[in-house]
XYZ file of C-alpha atoms in Angstrom:
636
model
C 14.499 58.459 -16.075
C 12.587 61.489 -15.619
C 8.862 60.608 -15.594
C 6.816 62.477 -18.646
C 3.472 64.502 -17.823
C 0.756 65.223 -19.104
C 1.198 68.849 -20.513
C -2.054 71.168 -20.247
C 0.039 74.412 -21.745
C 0.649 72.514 -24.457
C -2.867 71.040 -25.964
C -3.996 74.898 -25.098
C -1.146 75.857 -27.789
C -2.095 73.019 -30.095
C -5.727 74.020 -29.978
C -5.028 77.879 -30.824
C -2.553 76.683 -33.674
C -5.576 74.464 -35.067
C -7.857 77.319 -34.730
C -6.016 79.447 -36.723
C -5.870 77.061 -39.566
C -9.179 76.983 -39.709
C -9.580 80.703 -39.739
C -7.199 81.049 -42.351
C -8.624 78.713 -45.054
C -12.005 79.960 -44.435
C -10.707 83.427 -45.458
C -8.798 82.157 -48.054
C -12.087 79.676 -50.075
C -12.960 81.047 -53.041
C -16.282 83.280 -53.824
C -18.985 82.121 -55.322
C -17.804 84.750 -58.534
C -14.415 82.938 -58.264
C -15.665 79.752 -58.301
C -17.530 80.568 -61.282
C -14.539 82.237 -63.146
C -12.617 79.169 -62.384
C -15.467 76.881 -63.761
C -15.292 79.142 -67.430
C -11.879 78.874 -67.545
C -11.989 75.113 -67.053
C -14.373 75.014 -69.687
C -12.392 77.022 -72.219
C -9.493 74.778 -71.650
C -11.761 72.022 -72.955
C -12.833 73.566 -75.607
C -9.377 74.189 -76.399
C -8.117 70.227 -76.112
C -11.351 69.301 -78.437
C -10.773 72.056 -81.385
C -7.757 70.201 -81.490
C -8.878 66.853 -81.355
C -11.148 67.898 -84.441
C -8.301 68.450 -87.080
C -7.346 64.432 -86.437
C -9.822 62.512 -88.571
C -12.317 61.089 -86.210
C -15.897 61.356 -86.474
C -17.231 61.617 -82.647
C -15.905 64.945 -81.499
C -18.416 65.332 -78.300
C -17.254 68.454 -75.498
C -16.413 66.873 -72.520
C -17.700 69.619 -69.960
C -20.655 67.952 -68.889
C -18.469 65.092 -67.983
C -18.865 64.279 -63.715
C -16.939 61.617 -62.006
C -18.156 63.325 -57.757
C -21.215 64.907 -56.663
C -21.490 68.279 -57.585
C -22.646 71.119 -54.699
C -25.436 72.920 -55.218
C -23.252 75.514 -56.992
C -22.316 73.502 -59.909
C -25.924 72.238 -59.673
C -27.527 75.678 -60.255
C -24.690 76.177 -63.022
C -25.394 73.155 -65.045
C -29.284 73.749 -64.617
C -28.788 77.407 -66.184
C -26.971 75.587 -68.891
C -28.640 72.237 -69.951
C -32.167 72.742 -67.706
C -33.624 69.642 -66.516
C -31.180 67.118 -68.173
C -28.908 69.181 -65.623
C -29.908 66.012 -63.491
C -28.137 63.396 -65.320
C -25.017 65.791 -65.427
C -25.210 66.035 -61.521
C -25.731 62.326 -60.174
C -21.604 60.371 -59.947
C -21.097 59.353 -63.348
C -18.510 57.265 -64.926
C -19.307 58.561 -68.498
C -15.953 57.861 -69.828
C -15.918 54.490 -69.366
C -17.767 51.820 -71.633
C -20.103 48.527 -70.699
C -18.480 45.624 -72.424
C -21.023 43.214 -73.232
C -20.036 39.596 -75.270
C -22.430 37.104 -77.210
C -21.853 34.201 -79.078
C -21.208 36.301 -82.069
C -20.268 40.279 -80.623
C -18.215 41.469 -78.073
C -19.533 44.635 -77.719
C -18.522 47.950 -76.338
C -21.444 50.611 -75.386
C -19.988 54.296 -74.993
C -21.621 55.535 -71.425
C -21.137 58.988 -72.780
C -23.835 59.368 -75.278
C -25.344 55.721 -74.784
C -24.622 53.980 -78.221
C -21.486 51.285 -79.540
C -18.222 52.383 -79.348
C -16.769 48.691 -80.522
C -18.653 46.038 -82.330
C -15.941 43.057 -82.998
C -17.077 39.949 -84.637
C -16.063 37.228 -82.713
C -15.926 34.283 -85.883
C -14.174 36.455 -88.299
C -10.380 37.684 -89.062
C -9.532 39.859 -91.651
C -6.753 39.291 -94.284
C -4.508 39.954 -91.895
C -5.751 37.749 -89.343
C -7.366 40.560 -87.298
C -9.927 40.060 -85.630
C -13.310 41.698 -87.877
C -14.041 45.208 -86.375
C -17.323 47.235 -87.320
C -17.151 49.905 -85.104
C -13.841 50.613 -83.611
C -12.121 54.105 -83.032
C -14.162 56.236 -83.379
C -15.128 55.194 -86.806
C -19.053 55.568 -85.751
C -21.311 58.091 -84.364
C -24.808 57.913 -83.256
C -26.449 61.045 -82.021
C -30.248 62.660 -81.333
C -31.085 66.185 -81.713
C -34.149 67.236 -79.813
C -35.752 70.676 -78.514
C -36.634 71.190 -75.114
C -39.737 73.017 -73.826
C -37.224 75.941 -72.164
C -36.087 76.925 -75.986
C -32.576 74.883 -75.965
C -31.195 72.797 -78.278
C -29.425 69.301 -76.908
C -27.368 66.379 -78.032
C -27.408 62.655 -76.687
C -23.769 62.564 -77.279
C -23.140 65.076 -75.329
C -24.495 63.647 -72.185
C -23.876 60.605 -69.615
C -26.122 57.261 -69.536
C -26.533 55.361 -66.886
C -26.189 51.826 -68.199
C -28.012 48.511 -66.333
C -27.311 45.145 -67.966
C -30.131 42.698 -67.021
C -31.294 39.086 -68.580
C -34.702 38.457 -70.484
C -34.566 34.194 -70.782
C -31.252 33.614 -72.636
C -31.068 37.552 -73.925
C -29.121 39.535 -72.907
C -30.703 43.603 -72.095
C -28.255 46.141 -72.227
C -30.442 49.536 -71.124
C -28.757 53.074 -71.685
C -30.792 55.886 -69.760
C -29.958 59.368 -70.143
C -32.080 60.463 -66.829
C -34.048 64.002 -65.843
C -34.993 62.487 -62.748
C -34.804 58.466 -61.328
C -38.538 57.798 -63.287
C -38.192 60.312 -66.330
C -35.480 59.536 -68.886
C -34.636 58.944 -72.480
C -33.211 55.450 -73.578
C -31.070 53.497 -75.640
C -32.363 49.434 -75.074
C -30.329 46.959 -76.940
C -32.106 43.248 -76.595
C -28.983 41.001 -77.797
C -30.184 37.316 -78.543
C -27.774 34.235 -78.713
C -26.162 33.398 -81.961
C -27.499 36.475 -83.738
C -26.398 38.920 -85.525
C -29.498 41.139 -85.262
C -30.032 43.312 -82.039
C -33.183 44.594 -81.172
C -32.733 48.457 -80.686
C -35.420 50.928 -79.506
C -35.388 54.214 -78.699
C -37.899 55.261 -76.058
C -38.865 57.991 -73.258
C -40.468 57.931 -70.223
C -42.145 61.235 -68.716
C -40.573 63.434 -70.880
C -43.406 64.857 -72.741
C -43.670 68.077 -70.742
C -39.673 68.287 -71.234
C -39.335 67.756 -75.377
C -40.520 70.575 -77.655
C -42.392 68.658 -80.004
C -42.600 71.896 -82.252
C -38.774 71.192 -83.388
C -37.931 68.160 -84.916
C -36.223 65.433 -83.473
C -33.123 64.010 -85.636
C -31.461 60.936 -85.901
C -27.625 61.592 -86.692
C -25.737 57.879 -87.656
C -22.212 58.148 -89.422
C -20.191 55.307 -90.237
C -16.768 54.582 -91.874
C -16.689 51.301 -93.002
C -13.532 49.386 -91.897
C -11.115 47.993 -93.924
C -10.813 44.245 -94.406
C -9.725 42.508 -97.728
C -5.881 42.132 -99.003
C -7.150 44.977 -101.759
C -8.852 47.379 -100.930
C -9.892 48.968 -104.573
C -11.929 45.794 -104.953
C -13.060 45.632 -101.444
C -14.606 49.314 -102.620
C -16.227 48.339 -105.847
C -18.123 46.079 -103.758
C -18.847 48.600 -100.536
C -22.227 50.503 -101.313
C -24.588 51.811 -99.137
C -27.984 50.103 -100.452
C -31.760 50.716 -99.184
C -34.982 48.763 -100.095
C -37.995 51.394 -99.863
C -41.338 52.351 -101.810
C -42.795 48.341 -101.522
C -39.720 46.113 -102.576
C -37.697 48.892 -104.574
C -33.792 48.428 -103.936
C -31.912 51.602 -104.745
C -28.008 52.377 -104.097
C -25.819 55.472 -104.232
C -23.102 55.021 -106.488
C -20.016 52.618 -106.007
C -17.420 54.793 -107.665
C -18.154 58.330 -106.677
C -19.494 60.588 -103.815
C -23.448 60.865 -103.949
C -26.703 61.659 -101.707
C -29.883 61.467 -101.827
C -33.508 62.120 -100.151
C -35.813 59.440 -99.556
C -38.861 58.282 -98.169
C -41.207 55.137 -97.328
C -37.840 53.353 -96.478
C -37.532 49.324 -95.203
C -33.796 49.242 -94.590
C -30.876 50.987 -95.254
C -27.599 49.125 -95.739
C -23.898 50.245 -94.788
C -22.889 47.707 -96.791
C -18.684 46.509 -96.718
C -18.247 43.662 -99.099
C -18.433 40.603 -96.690
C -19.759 42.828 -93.807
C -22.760 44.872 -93.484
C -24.427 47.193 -91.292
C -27.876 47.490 -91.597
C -30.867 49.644 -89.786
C -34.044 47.891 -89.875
C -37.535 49.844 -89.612
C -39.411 47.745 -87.349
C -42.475 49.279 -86.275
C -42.912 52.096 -88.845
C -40.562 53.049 -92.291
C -38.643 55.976 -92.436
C -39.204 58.909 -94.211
C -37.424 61.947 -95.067
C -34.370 60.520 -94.956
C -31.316 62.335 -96.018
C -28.409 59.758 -96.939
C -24.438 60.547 -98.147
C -21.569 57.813 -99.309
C -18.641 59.976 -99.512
C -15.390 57.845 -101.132
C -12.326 57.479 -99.146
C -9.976 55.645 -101.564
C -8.044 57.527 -103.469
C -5.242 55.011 -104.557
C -4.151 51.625 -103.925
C -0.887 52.744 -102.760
C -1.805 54.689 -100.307
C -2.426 52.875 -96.965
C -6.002 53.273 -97.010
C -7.819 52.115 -93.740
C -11.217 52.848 -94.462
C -12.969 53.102 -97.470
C -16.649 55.146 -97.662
C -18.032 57.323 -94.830
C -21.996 56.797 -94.688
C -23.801 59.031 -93.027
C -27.657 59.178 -92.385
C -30.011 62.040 -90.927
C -33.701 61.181 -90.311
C -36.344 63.003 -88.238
C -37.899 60.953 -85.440
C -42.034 61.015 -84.643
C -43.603 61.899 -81.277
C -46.376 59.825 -80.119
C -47.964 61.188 -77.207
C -44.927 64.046 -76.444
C -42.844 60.848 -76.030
C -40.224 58.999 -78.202
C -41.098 55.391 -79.044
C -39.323 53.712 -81.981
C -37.771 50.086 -82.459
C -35.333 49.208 -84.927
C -33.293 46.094 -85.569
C -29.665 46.883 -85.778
C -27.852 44.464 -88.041
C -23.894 43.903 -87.549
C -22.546 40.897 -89.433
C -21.726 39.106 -92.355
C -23.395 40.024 -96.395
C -24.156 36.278 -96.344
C -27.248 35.687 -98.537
C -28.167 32.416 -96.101
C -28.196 34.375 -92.866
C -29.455 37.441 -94.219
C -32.490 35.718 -95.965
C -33.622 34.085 -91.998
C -34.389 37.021 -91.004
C -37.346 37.293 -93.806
C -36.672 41.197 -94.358
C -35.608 41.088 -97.689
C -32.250 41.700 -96.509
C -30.798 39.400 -99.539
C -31.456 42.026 -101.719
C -28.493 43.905 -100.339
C -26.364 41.810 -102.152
C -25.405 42.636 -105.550
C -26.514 39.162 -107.445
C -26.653 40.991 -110.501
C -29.807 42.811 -112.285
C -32.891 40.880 -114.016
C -31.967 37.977 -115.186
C -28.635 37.671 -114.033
C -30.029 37.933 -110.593
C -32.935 35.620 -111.172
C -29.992 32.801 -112.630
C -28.025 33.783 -109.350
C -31.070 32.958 -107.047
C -32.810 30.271 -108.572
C -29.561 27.975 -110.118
C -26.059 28.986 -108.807
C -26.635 30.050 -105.525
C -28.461 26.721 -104.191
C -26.257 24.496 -106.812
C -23.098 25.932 -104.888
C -24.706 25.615 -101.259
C -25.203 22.060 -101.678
C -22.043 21.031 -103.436
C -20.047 23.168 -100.939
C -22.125 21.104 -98.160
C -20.181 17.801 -99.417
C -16.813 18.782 -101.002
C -14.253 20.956 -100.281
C -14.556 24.778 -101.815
C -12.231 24.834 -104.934
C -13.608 20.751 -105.883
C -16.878 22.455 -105.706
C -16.385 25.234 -108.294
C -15.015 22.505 -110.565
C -17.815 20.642 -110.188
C -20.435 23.257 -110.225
C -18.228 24.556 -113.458
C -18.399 21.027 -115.406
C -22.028 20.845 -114.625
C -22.877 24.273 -116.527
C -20.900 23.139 -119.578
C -22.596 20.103 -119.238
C -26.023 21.712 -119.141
C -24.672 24.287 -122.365
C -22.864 21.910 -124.350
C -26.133 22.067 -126.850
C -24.856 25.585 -127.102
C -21.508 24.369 -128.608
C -22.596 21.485 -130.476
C -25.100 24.075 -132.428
C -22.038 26.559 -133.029
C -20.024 23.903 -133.967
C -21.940 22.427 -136.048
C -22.939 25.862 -137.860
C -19.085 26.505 -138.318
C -19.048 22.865 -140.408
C -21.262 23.998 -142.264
C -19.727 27.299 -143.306
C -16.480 25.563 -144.039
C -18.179 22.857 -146.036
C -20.013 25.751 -148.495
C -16.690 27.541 -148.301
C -15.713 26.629 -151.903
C -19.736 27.422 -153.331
C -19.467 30.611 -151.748
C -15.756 31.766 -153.058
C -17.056 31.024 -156.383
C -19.911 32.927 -156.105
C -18.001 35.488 -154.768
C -15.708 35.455 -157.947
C -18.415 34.773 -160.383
C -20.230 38.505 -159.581
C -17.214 40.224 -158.553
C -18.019 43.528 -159.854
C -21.455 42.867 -158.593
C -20.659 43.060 -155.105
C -24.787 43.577 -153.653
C -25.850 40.848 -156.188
C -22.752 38.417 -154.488
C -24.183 39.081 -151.442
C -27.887 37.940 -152.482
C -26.795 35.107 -153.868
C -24.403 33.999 -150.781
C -27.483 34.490 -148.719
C -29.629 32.345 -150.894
C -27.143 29.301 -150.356
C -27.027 30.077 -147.034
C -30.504 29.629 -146.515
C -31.021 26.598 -148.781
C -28.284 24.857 -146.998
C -29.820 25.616 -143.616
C -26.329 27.729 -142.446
C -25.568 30.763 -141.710
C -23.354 33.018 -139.794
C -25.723 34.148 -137.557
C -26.449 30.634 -136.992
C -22.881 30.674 -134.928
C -23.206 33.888 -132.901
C -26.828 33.013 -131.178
C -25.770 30.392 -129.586
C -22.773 31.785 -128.376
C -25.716 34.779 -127.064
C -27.070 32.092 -125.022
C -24.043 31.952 -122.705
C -23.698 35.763 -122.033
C -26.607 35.767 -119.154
C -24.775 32.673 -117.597
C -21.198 34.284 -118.355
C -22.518 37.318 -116.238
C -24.540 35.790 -113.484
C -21.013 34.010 -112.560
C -19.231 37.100 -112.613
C -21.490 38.382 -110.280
C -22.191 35.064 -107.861
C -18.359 34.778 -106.922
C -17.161 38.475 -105.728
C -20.466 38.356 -103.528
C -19.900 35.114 -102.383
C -19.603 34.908 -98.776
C -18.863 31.160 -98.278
C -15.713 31.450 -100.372
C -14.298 33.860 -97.638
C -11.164 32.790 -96.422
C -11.473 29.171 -97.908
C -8.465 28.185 -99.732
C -7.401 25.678 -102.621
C -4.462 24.632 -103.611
C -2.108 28.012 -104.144
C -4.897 30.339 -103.400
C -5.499 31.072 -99.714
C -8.612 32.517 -100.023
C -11.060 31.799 -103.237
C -13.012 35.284 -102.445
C -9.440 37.480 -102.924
C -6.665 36.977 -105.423
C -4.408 33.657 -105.335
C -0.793 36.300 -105.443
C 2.202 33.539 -106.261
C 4.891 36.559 -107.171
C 5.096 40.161 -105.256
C 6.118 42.684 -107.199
C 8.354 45.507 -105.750
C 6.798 47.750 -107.734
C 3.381 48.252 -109.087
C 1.980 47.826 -112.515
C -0.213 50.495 -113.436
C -3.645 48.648 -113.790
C -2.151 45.108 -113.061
C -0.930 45.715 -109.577
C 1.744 45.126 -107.550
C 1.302 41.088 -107.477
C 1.253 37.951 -110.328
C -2.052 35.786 -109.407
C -1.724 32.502 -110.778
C -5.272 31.597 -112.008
C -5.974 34.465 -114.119
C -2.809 33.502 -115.981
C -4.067 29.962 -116.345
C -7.456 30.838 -117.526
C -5.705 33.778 -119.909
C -4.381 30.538 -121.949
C -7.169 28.581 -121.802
C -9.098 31.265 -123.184
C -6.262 32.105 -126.346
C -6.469 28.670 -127.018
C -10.375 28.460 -126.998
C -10.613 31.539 -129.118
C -8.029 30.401 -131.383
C -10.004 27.312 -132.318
C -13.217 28.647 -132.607
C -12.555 32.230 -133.834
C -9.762 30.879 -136.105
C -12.720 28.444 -137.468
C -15.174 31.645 -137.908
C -12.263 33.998 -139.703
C -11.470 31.045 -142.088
C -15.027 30.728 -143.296
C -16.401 34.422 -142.653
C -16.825 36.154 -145.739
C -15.746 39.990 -146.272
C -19.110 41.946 -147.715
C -19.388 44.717 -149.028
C -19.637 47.597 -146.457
C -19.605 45.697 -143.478
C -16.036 45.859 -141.531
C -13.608 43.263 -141.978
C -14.864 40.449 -139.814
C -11.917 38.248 -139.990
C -9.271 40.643 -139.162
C -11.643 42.057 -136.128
C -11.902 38.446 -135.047
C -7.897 38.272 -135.358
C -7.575 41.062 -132.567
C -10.211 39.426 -130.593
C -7.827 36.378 -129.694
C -5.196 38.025 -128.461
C -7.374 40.885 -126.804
C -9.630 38.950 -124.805
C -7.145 36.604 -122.847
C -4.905 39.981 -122.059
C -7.772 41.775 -120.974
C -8.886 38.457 -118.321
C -4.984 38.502 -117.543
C -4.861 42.053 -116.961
C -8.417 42.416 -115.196
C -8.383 39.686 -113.002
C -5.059 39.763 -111.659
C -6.778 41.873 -108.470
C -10.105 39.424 -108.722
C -11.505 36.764 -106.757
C -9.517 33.599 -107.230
C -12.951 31.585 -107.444
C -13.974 32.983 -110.411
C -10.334 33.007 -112.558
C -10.636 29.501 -111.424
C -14.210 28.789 -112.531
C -13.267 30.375 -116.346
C -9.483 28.157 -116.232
C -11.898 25.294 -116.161
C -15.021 26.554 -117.921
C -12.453 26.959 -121.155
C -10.687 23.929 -120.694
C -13.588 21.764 -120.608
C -15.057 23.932 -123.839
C -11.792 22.928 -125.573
C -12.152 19.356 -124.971
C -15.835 19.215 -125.645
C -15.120 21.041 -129.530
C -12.026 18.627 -129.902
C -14.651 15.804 -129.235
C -17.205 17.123 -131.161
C -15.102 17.744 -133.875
C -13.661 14.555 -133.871
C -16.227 12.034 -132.891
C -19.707 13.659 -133.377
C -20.100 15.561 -136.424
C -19.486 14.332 -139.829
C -18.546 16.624 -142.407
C -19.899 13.816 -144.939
C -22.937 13.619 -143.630
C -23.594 17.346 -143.090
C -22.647 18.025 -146.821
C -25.456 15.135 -147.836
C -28.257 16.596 -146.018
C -27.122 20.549 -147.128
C -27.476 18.994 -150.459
C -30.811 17.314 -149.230
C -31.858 20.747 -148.387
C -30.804 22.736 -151.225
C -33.446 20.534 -153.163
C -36.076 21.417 -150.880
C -38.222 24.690 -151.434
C -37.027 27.129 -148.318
C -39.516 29.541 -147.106
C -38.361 32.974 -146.473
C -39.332 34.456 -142.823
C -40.412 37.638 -142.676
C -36.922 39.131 -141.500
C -35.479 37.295 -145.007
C -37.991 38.926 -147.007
C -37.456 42.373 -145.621
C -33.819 41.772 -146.520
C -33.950 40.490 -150.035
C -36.756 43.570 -150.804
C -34.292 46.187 -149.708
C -31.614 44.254 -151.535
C -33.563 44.193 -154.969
C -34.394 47.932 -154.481
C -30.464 48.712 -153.680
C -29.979 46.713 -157.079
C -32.420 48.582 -159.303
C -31.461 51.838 -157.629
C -27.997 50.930 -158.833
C -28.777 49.613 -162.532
C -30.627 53.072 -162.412
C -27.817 54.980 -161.873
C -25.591 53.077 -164.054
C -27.942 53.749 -166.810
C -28.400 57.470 -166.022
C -24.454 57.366 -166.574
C -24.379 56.459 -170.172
C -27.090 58.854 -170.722
């Protein structure tokens, strides 16, 4: 075998072959005018990509040219320097801004945007939806958070359009998430987010750190937060009635755009605002100093029922931030979590008040009787057992009420016969019929009226309910018998089509308490229209009543079909007990013998008029005399 050599011709031919390489790319790099034509048209092909991105329905639509994943040469440096000044810095250090930190509690996992520093993904880590989803509050894009600020070289900026440079670091057992949007390594702007164990309630500030020569504290400074609140209930038209974006301000004042419509509004001296969604709120906490100036929108986003709605009201908030000192300082507490009146009121904000209990008195009855009553039951016994009992305890506790209408309705039907003859005795007196019914009436201690008050006790109660169980948050999800969730309708039948105002389902318990209330109605209203009288030129009671008993338990069947199950449950068994507490009244406690003696007792007795009596039987005299007047003019 021939013997191989080393070669000196050839490494001399190798070398030359290298050398021209090298010539030949260094003629062939690109001018510094090139490189800057290449760099616009890169950035117009962005710009391109993101005006299309905006027709999709999102609501963070941040340009991406700022984005930097390499170290840029001193080219690109002078570029971005020309365009965004000294936050060029942050723009030119490796940057990995479109990634996110994930960062999980005992309650969040949490997802922080490195582009533009704030949440890209709150999920709730103890809650599914209807659907057995897990609970989202931010997710896809469905929230944006973004500062507008003036710099000292006459430029306008947004956060969101920048990198952070995120550090997670422990405090004890909390956990520090800090977002720095850096114009060198000791002078930045930052997002710090102080998340605490088993809380729902992060610490957020907003701070800068040698800045003050770099802000232009001539231009405001504006806080930009939009949110679309996430659907999470079976229906989502009740979900909405109950979605409301609510703000205590002014001392203790809570105010609320309305439920049902768009609507803004500008306000000042402001505590909280609330993004409220049902069973889930979001809620931005003043900590340090209120807000003021703040310009606030709820813009609806259901239209229909049947159209797949998956969000229903966009919130958005602007609010200018305060220098101190040329620097940023402000601390907020960011709320993400459940509209549960026993978490919300630990935090000792006030943040109760978010919750719709109902106005006045309603609310007071909410807070001071049905809301503890139904904690502690709900402590011992299962959900639904505790609405019954909570339910047999108010009828209890109003079953005075009944025995008083009742027992007014006895004595109507007993003075039935005295007042039909009176009636027929002054016939084509109709006014002096009418003073003389009322005269009875009032000797014999009875009186319509009498009936109706004491039904006027139970409205404030009646409405209180309606309010406690839709806000409810401990009925979430907690089923009984049929109904799978007390806090949502108990559906037995789906419908394969829809039922304009009904729905496209058959619920169960509003069908149940539908007959409980005919039957309840028919008793007692059937009572009333048997001994109501018809007076002259006042509508016909009786045949009003008549429509009432078959209106009423169509309108619960109709209404509540879409309704919490908890409360069609609480008025099933709220009317059923009423029925058997009449049929016992009737039948064991009151004595139509007896009541007849003591009317007659207290017909013999001199009855003083009140002054409201008086009034009455003066204007009825006058009405009398005007009318003998007249008669007599006549046969003039």
């Amino acid at each position: 075998m021939e013997e191989k050599k080393f070669d000196v011709k050839s490494i001399i031919g190798f070398v030359l072959i290298f050398g021209i390489l090298l010539f030949i790319m260094y003629q062939n790099q690109p001018t510094p005018e090139e490189l800057a034509a290449q760099e616009k048209a890169e950035q117009e092909k962005v710009e391109a990509e993101n005006n299309q991105s905006n027709q999709k329905e999102t609501l963070i639509t941040t340009s991406s040219d700022y984005s930097n994943t390499q170290a840029l040469d001193s080219t690109q440096k002078a570029a971005l320097q020309n365009k965004v000044g000294a936050f060029a810095y942050a723009l030119s250090l490796p940057s990995d801004s479109e990634k996110q930190t994930t960062v999980s509690t005992d309650v969040f996992e949490l997802k922080f945007n490195n582009k533009g520093g704030h949440l890209a993904e709150v999920k709730l880590r103890n809650f599914v939806d209807y659907d057995s989803v897990p609970v989202y509050m931010v997710k896809d894009q469905n929230s944006a958070f973004n500062i507008t600020f003036g710099t000292s070289d006459n430029r306008t900026l947004n956060t969101q359009d920048f990198p952070f440079e995120p550090t997670i670091t422990k405090n004890g057992e909390n956990t520090i998430v800090s977002m720095k949007l850096k114009v060198s390594e000791s002078s930045f702007l930052e997002y710090r987010y102080e998340l605490k164990p088993d809380d729902y309630m992060i610490d957020f500030s907003i701070r800068s750190q040698g800045l003050s020569g770099v802000f232009n504290t001539s231009q405001p400074i504006t806080l930009d937060w939009k949110q679309k609140s996430i659907r999470h209930s079976k229906s989502i038209t009740y979900e909405n009635r109950y979605t409301r974006l609510t703000y205590m301000h002014d001392d203790g004042k809570v105010d609320k755009l309305s439920q049902a419509k768009d609507d803004d509004d500008l306000i000042s001296d402001v505590d909280w605002l609330s993004y409220r969604q049902h069973f889930f709120s979001t809620i931005l906490v003043a900590n340090d100093s209120r807000f003021n100036d703040v310009a606030i929108t709820s813009l609806d986003l259901v239209k229909d029922e049947e159209i797949d709605t998956t969000h229903t009201k966009l919130y958005t908030t602007k609010m200018p931030l305060a220098y101190s000192g040329g620097e940023l300082n402000k601390n907020f507490g960011l709320y993400y979590g459940p509209t549960s009146n026993t978490i919300l009121k630990d935090y000792d904000k006030n943040l109760e008040e978010s919750i719709p209990f109902g106005w006045g008195i309603f609310g007071w009855i909410n807070k001071m009787l049905f809301i503890p009553l139904f904690g502690f039951l709900s402590s011992y016994l299962p959900y639904g057992i505790a609405i019954i009992v909570m339910t047999i305890m108010v009828k209890i506790l109003l079953s005075f009420v009944q025995y008083k209408q009742f027992l007014s309705q006895a004595k109507m039907k007993i003075l039935k016969p005295e007042l039909d003859a009176v009636r027929e005795k002054y016939k084509d007196n109709k006014l002096k019929a009418q003073q003389e019914t009322m005269a009875i009436q009032s000797k014999a201690g009875a009186s319509p009226l009498s009936g109706c008050l004491p039904g006027l006790m139970q409205i404030p109660v009646f409405y209180a309910l309606f309010q406690f169980f839709p806000t409810a948050f401990d009925l979430r999800q907690k089923s009984f018998l049929w109904a799978d969730d007390l806090s949502s309708f108990d559906s037995v039948l789906d419908l394969p089509f829809r039922i304009p105002l009904y729905g496209d389902h058959v619920s169960l318990f509003p069908i149940l308490a539908a007959v409980a209330i005919f039957f309840y109605m028919k008793m007692t209203t059937g009572q009333q229209m048997a001994t109501q009288p018809t007076q002259e030129g006042m509508p016909d009671m009786a045949k009003m009543m008549k429509y009432m008993i078959y209106f009423s338990p169509l309108m619960m069947l109709v209404f509540f079909n879409n309704y919490a199950s908890g409360l069609s449950l609480y008025y099933f068994i709220s009317n059923s007990i009423s029925i058997g507490i009449m049929l016992v009244i009737k039948n064991y406690i009151i004595d139509e013998d007896k009541v007849l003696a003591k009317i007659e007792v207290s017909k013999t007795k001199p009855k003083k008029q009140n002054k409201f009596q008086k009034k009455m039987a003066e204007m009825m005299e006058q009405a009398e005399q005007q009318k003998q007047a007249q008669q007599k003019g006549k046969k003039k």
